[in-house]
């Protein structure tokens, strides 16, 4: 029996992570940007050259030897057949994109669908103007946020749904104008899980200095210490129409 941790390790070993490499195409010898480094054991082809079908995959065929294991021979085949440097569809005005569809005006994106104006992110679904994010769905104007759904103007947050105009939230739902809060639902103008007036909120937000590096680092540390006081669910799930996403810690 293979443990779940070992299964995911083996699965991830087949996938490029979130890096790009400059290398030469093994077929055209031209310099390309690839999700695979030059040290891979298989040849890599420029995506456009590969997509155009300018080489015949059958040229790399091997005769099957019944006296040897299938896996052993499959591995040998993997080592000789060229793979595309990236895999994309409908990419416009974007650079360094891999395993994604319908991406516009974006940079350094992995495993995403229907994005525009996004940077350095992965696993985004129908998002706009998001930077340094992972696993966001139907969200816009987010920064350094993970596992969030239907959020807007959300920063440094995790596992949130339908939240906006907030900083440092964890496991919150339908919250607005909140700072450093955990496990809240349907709240406005909360700071460290305490209700404040709109005037107090604006004052505290200014004092915490989210736009200056030293104060921002201090705010991150304060929120991390504060969030340790609260239990978090092992499952984060949200269902809207036919979209259902979940993560298990």
PDB file of C-alpha atoms in Angstrom, residues 72-230:
ATOM      1  CA  UNK A  72      10.773  -0.474 -18.236  1.00  0.00           C
ATOM      2  CA  UNK A  73      10.068  -0.073 -21.945  1.00  0.00           C
ATOM      3  CA  UNK A  74       7.678   2.819 -21.378  1.00  0.00           C
ATOM      4  CA  UNK A  75      10.430   4.632 -19.519  1.00  0.00           C
ATOM      5  CA  UNK A  76      12.763   4.137 -22.458  1.00  0.00           C
ATOM      6  CA  UNK A  77      10.114   5.616 -24.767  1.00  0.00           C
ATOM      7  CA  UNK A  78       9.720   8.644 -22.486  1.00  0.00           C
ATOM      8  CA  UNK A  79      13.436   9.265 -22.754  1.00  0.00           C
ATOM      9  CA  UNK A  80      13.463   9.646 -26.532  1.00  0.00           C
ATOM     10  CA  UNK A  81      10.152  11.289 -27.523  1.00  0.00           C
ATOM     11  CA  UNK A  82      10.317  15.123 -27.494  1.00  0.00           C
ATOM     12  CA  UNK A  83       7.969  16.952 -25.162  1.00  0.00           C
ATOM     13  CA  UNK A  84       6.688  20.504 -25.670  1.00  0.00           C
ATOM     14  CA  UNK A  85       8.465  23.186 -23.672  1.00  0.00           C
ATOM     15  CA  UNK A  86       5.085  24.438 -22.417  1.00  0.00           C
ATOM     16  CA  UNK A  87       1.436  23.581 -23.100  1.00  0.00           C
ATOM     17  CA  UNK A  88      -1.044  26.425 -23.615  1.00  0.00           C
ATOM     18  CA  UNK A  89      -4.068  27.524 -25.604  1.00  0.00           C
ATOM     19  CA  UNK A  90      -5.371  31.021 -26.461  1.00  0.00           C
ATOM     20  CA  UNK A  91      -2.546  33.081 -24.975  1.00  0.00           C
ATOM     21  CA  UNK A  92      -2.297  36.766 -25.902  1.00  0.00           C
ATOM     22  CA  UNK A  93       0.151  39.475 -24.872  1.00  0.00           C
ATOM     23  CA  UNK A  94       1.563  37.216 -22.172  1.00  0.00           C
ATOM     24  CA  UNK A  95       4.941  35.679 -21.385  1.00  0.00           C
ATOM     25  CA  UNK A  96       6.066  32.615 -19.454  1.00  0.00           C
ATOM     26  CA  UNK A  97       2.759  30.784 -19.285  1.00  0.00           C
ATOM     27  CA  UNK A  98       2.380  27.019 -18.842  1.00  0.00           C
ATOM     28  CA  UNK A  99      -0.507  24.573 -18.746  1.00  0.00           C
ATOM     29  CA  UNK A 100      -3.079  27.347 -19.092  1.00  0.00           C
ATOM     30  CA  UNK A 101      -5.952  28.451 -21.335  1.00  0.00           C
ATOM     31  CA  UNK A 102      -7.305  31.885 -22.276  1.00  0.00           C
ATOM     32  CA  UNK A 103      -4.668  34.101 -20.653  1.00  0.00           C
ATOM     33  CA  UNK A 104      -4.357  37.793 -21.483  1.00  0.00           C
ATOM     34  CA  UNK A 105      -1.747  40.368 -20.558  1.00  0.00           C
ATOM     35  CA  UNK A 106      -0.184  38.199 -17.848  1.00  0.00           C
ATOM     36  CA  UNK A 107       3.246  36.948 -16.802  1.00  0.00           C
ATOM     37  CA  UNK A 108       4.595  33.813 -15.120  1.00  0.00           C
ATOM     38  CA  UNK A 109       1.321  31.880 -14.811  1.00  0.00           C
ATOM     39  CA  UNK A 110       0.812  28.148 -14.265  1.00  0.00           C
ATOM     40  CA  UNK A 111      -2.239  25.871 -14.411  1.00  0.00           C
ATOM     41  CA  UNK A 112      -4.843  28.595 -14.891  1.00  0.00           C
ATOM     42  CA  UNK A 113      -7.914  29.455 -16.924  1.00  0.00           C
ATOM     43  CA  UNK A 114      -9.425  32.709 -18.180  1.00  0.00           C
ATOM     44  CA  UNK A 115      -7.145  35.337 -16.617  1.00  0.00           C
ATOM     45  CA  UNK A 116      -6.181  38.868 -17.427  1.00  0.00           C
ATOM     46  CA  UNK A 117      -3.566  41.168 -15.921  1.00  0.00           C
ATOM     47  CA  UNK A 118      -2.179  38.595 -13.474  1.00  0.00           C
ATOM     48  CA  UNK A 119       1.407  37.995 -12.348  1.00  0.00           C
ATOM     49  CA  UNK A 120       3.398  35.228 -10.651  1.00  0.00           C
ATOM     50  CA  UNK A 121       0.434  32.998  -9.823  1.00  0.00           C
ATOM     51  CA  UNK A 122      -0.822  29.459 -10.266  1.00  0.00           C
ATOM     52  CA  UNK A 123      -4.141  27.617 -10.215  1.00  0.00           C
ATOM     53  CA  UNK A 124      -6.297  30.672 -10.877  1.00  0.00           C
ATOM     54  CA  UNK A 125      -9.774  30.360 -12.374  1.00  0.00           C
ATOM     55  CA  UNK A 126     -11.475  33.373 -13.964  1.00  0.00           C
ATOM     56  CA  UNK A 127      -9.482  36.036 -12.114  1.00  0.00           C
ATOM     57  CA  UNK A 128      -8.384  39.585 -12.869  1.00  0.00           C
ATOM     58  CA  UNK A 129      -5.509  41.707 -11.558  1.00  0.00           C
ATOM     59  CA  UNK A 130      -4.123  39.147  -9.112  1.00  0.00           C
ATOM     60  CA  UNK A 131      -0.462  38.896  -8.099  1.00  0.00           C
ATOM     61  CA  UNK A 132       1.433  36.240  -6.132  1.00  0.00           C
ATOM     62  CA  UNK A 133      -1.678  34.118  -5.590  1.00  0.00           C
ATOM     63  CA  UNK A 134      -2.516  30.437  -5.654  1.00  0.00           C
ATOM     64  CA  UNK A 135      -5.874  28.656  -6.015  1.00  0.00           C
ATOM     65  CA  UNK A 136      -8.126  31.664  -6.481  1.00  0.00           C
ATOM     66  CA  UNK A 137     -11.543  31.415  -8.090  1.00  0.00           C
ATOM     67  CA  UNK A 138     -13.665  34.212  -9.574  1.00  0.00           C
ATOM     68  CA  UNK A 139     -11.617  36.877  -7.811  1.00  0.00           C
ATOM     69  CA  UNK A 140     -10.018  40.200  -8.683  1.00  0.00           C
ATOM     70  CA  UNK A 141      -7.465  42.621  -7.300  1.00  0.00           C
ATOM     71  CA  UNK A 142      -5.942  40.152  -4.845  1.00  0.00           C
ATOM     72  CA  UNK A 143      -2.376  39.911  -3.577  1.00  0.00           C
ATOM     73  CA  UNK A 144      -0.593  37.074  -1.751  1.00  0.00           C
ATOM     74  CA  UNK A 145      -3.812  35.184  -1.161  1.00  0.00           C
ATOM     75  CA  UNK A 146      -4.411  31.434  -1.270  1.00  0.00           C
ATOM     76  CA  UNK A 147      -7.523  29.238  -1.504  1.00  0.00           C
ATOM     77  CA  UNK A 148     -10.042  32.054  -1.928  1.00  0.00           C
ATOM     78  CA  UNK A 149     -13.339  32.229  -3.795  1.00  0.00           C
ATOM     79  CA  UNK A 150     -15.280  35.214  -5.101  1.00  0.00           C
ATOM     80  CA  UNK A 151     -13.060  37.792  -3.384  1.00  0.00           C
ATOM     81  CA  UNK A 152     -12.091  41.325  -4.329  1.00  0.00           C
ATOM     82  CA  UNK A 153      -9.371  43.650  -3.049  1.00  0.00           C
ATOM     83  CA  UNK A 154      -8.179  40.966  -0.661  1.00  0.00           C
ATOM     84  CA  UNK A 155      -4.587  40.879   0.569  1.00  0.00           C
ATOM     85  CA  UNK A 156      -2.452  38.361   2.522  1.00  0.00           C
ATOM     86  CA  UNK A 157      -5.407  36.043   3.147  1.00  0.00           C
ATOM     87  CA  UNK A 158      -6.178  32.323   3.053  1.00  0.00           C
ATOM     88  CA  UNK A 159      -9.302  30.184   2.753  1.00  0.00           C
ATOM     89  CA  UNK A 160     -11.811  32.999   2.332  1.00  0.00           C
ATOM     90  CA  UNK A 161     -15.053  33.295   0.387  1.00  0.00           C
ATOM     91  CA  UNK A 162     -16.885  36.422  -0.769  1.00  0.00           C
ATOM     92  CA  UNK A 163     -14.622  38.795   1.155  1.00  0.00           C
ATOM     93  CA  UNK A 164     -13.464  42.200  -0.025  1.00  0.00           C
ATOM     94  CA  UNK A 165     -11.473  45.262   0.933  1.00  0.00           C
ATOM     95  CA  UNK A 166      -9.639  43.395   3.692  1.00  0.00           C
ATOM     96  CA  UNK A 167      -6.159  42.401   4.852  1.00  0.00           C
ATOM     97  CA  UNK A 168      -4.903  39.299   6.666  1.00  0.00           C
ATOM     98  CA  UNK A 169      -8.011  37.130   6.851  1.00  0.00           C
ATOM     99  CA  UNK A 170      -8.124  33.416   7.501  1.00  0.00           C
ATOM    100  CA  UNK A 171     -11.181  31.212   7.015  1.00  0.00           C
ATOM    101  CA  UNK A 172     -13.570  34.145   6.718  1.00  0.00           C
ATOM    102  CA  UNK A 173     -16.764  34.424   4.691  1.00  0.00           C
ATOM    103  CA  UNK A 174     -18.655  37.455   3.419  1.00  0.00           C
ATOM    104  CA  UNK A 175     -16.496  39.935   5.334  1.00  0.00           C
ATOM    105  CA  UNK A 176     -15.743  43.505   4.331  1.00  0.00           C
ATOM    106  CA  UNK A 177     -13.308  46.083   5.694  1.00  0.00           C
ATOM    107  CA  UNK A 178     -11.651  43.690   8.139  1.00  0.00           C
ATOM    108  CA  UNK A 179      -8.065  43.449   9.349  1.00  0.00           C
ATOM    109  CA  UNK A 180      -6.310  40.448  10.883  1.00  0.00           C
ATOM    110  CA  UNK A 181      -9.396  38.333  11.507  1.00  0.00           C
ATOM    111  CA  UNK A 182      -9.978  34.594  11.771  1.00  0.00           C
ATOM    112  CA  UNK A 183     -13.145  32.476  11.436  1.00  0.00           C
ATOM    113  CA  UNK A 184     -15.566  35.371  10.909  1.00  0.00           C
ATOM    114  CA  UNK A 185     -18.751  35.419   8.840  1.00  0.00           C
ATOM    115  CA  UNK A 186     -20.860  38.336   7.624  1.00  0.00           C
ATOM    116  CA  UNK A 187     -18.836  41.024   9.406  1.00  0.00           C
ATOM    117  CA  UNK A 188     -17.818  44.576   8.590  1.00  0.00           C
ATOM    118  CA  UNK A 189     -15.216  46.753  10.261  1.00  0.00           C
ATOM    119  CA  UNK A 190     -13.520  44.193  12.476  1.00  0.00           C
ATOM    120  CA  UNK A 191      -9.891  44.289  13.620  1.00  0.00           C
ATOM    121  CA  UNK A 192      -8.400  41.261  15.362  1.00  0.00           C
ATOM    122  CA  UNK A 193     -11.942  39.864  15.615  1.00  0.00           C
ATOM    123  CA  UNK A 194     -13.264  42.934  17.444  1.00  0.00           C
ATOM    124  CA  UNK A 195     -15.870  45.351  16.143  1.00  0.00           C
ATOM    125  CA  UNK A 196     -14.616  48.905  15.487  1.00  0.00           C
ATOM    126  CA  UNK A 197     -16.126  52.018  13.978  1.00  0.00           C
ATOM    127  CA  UNK A 198     -15.309  52.966  10.384  1.00  0.00           C
ATOM    128  CA  UNK A 199     -13.173  55.836  11.730  1.00  0.00           C
ATOM    129  CA  UNK A 200     -11.240  53.513  14.051  1.00  0.00           C
ATOM    130  CA  UNK A 201     -10.795  51.052  11.195  1.00  0.00           C
ATOM    131  CA  UNK A 202      -9.255  53.640   8.926  1.00  0.00           C
ATOM    132  CA  UNK A 203      -6.974  54.844  11.712  1.00  0.00           C
ATOM    133  CA  UNK A 204      -5.781  51.339  12.612  1.00  0.00           C
ATOM    134  CA  UNK A 205      -5.259  50.477   8.970  1.00  0.00           C
ATOM    135  CA  UNK A 206      -3.062  53.540   8.565  1.00  0.00           C
ATOM    136  CA  UNK A 207      -1.106  52.758  11.741  1.00  0.00           C
ATOM    137  CA  UNK A 208      -0.438  49.171  10.671  1.00  0.00           C
ATOM    138  CA  UNK A 209       1.228  50.526   7.540  1.00  0.00           C
ATOM    139  CA  UNK A 210       0.500  47.856   4.953  1.00  0.00           C
ATOM    140  CA  UNK A 211       2.392  49.836   2.320  1.00  0.00           C
ATOM    141  CA  UNK A 212       5.732  50.092   4.164  1.00  0.00           C
ATOM    142  CA  UNK A 213       7.940  47.035   4.395  1.00  0.00           C
ATOM    143  CA  UNK A 214       9.019  47.167   8.090  1.00  0.00           C
ATOM    144  CA  UNK A 215       5.467  47.761   9.325  1.00  0.00           C
ATOM    145  CA  UNK A 216       4.084  45.174   6.937  1.00  0.00           C
ATOM    146  CA  UNK A 217       6.462  42.536   8.282  1.00  0.00           C
ATOM    147  CA  UNK A 218       5.372  43.420  11.805  1.00  0.00           C
ATOM    148  CA  UNK A 219       1.713  43.088  10.811  1.00  0.00           C
ATOM    149  CA  UNK A 220       2.415  39.642   9.327  1.00  0.00           C
ATOM    150  CA  UNK A 221       4.042  38.499  12.563  1.00  0.00           C
ATOM    151  CA  UNK A 222       1.185  39.883  14.694  1.00  0.00           C
ATOM    152  CA  UNK A 223      -1.424  38.151  12.565  1.00  0.00           C
ATOM    153  CA  UNK A 224       0.477  34.871  12.584  1.00  0.00           C
ATOM    154  CA  UNK A 225       0.638  34.916  16.383  1.00  0.00           C
ATOM    155  CA  UNK A 226      -3.023  35.904  16.616  1.00  0.00           C
ATOM    156  CA  UNK A 227      -4.247  33.215  14.232  1.00  0.00           C
ATOM    157  CA  UNK A 228      -2.584  30.470  16.288  1.00  0.00           C
ATOM    158  CA  UNK A 229      -5.231  31.005  18.957  1.00  0.00           C
ATOM    159  CA  UNK A 230      -8.005  29.726  16.697  1.00  0.00           C
TER     160      UNK A 230
END
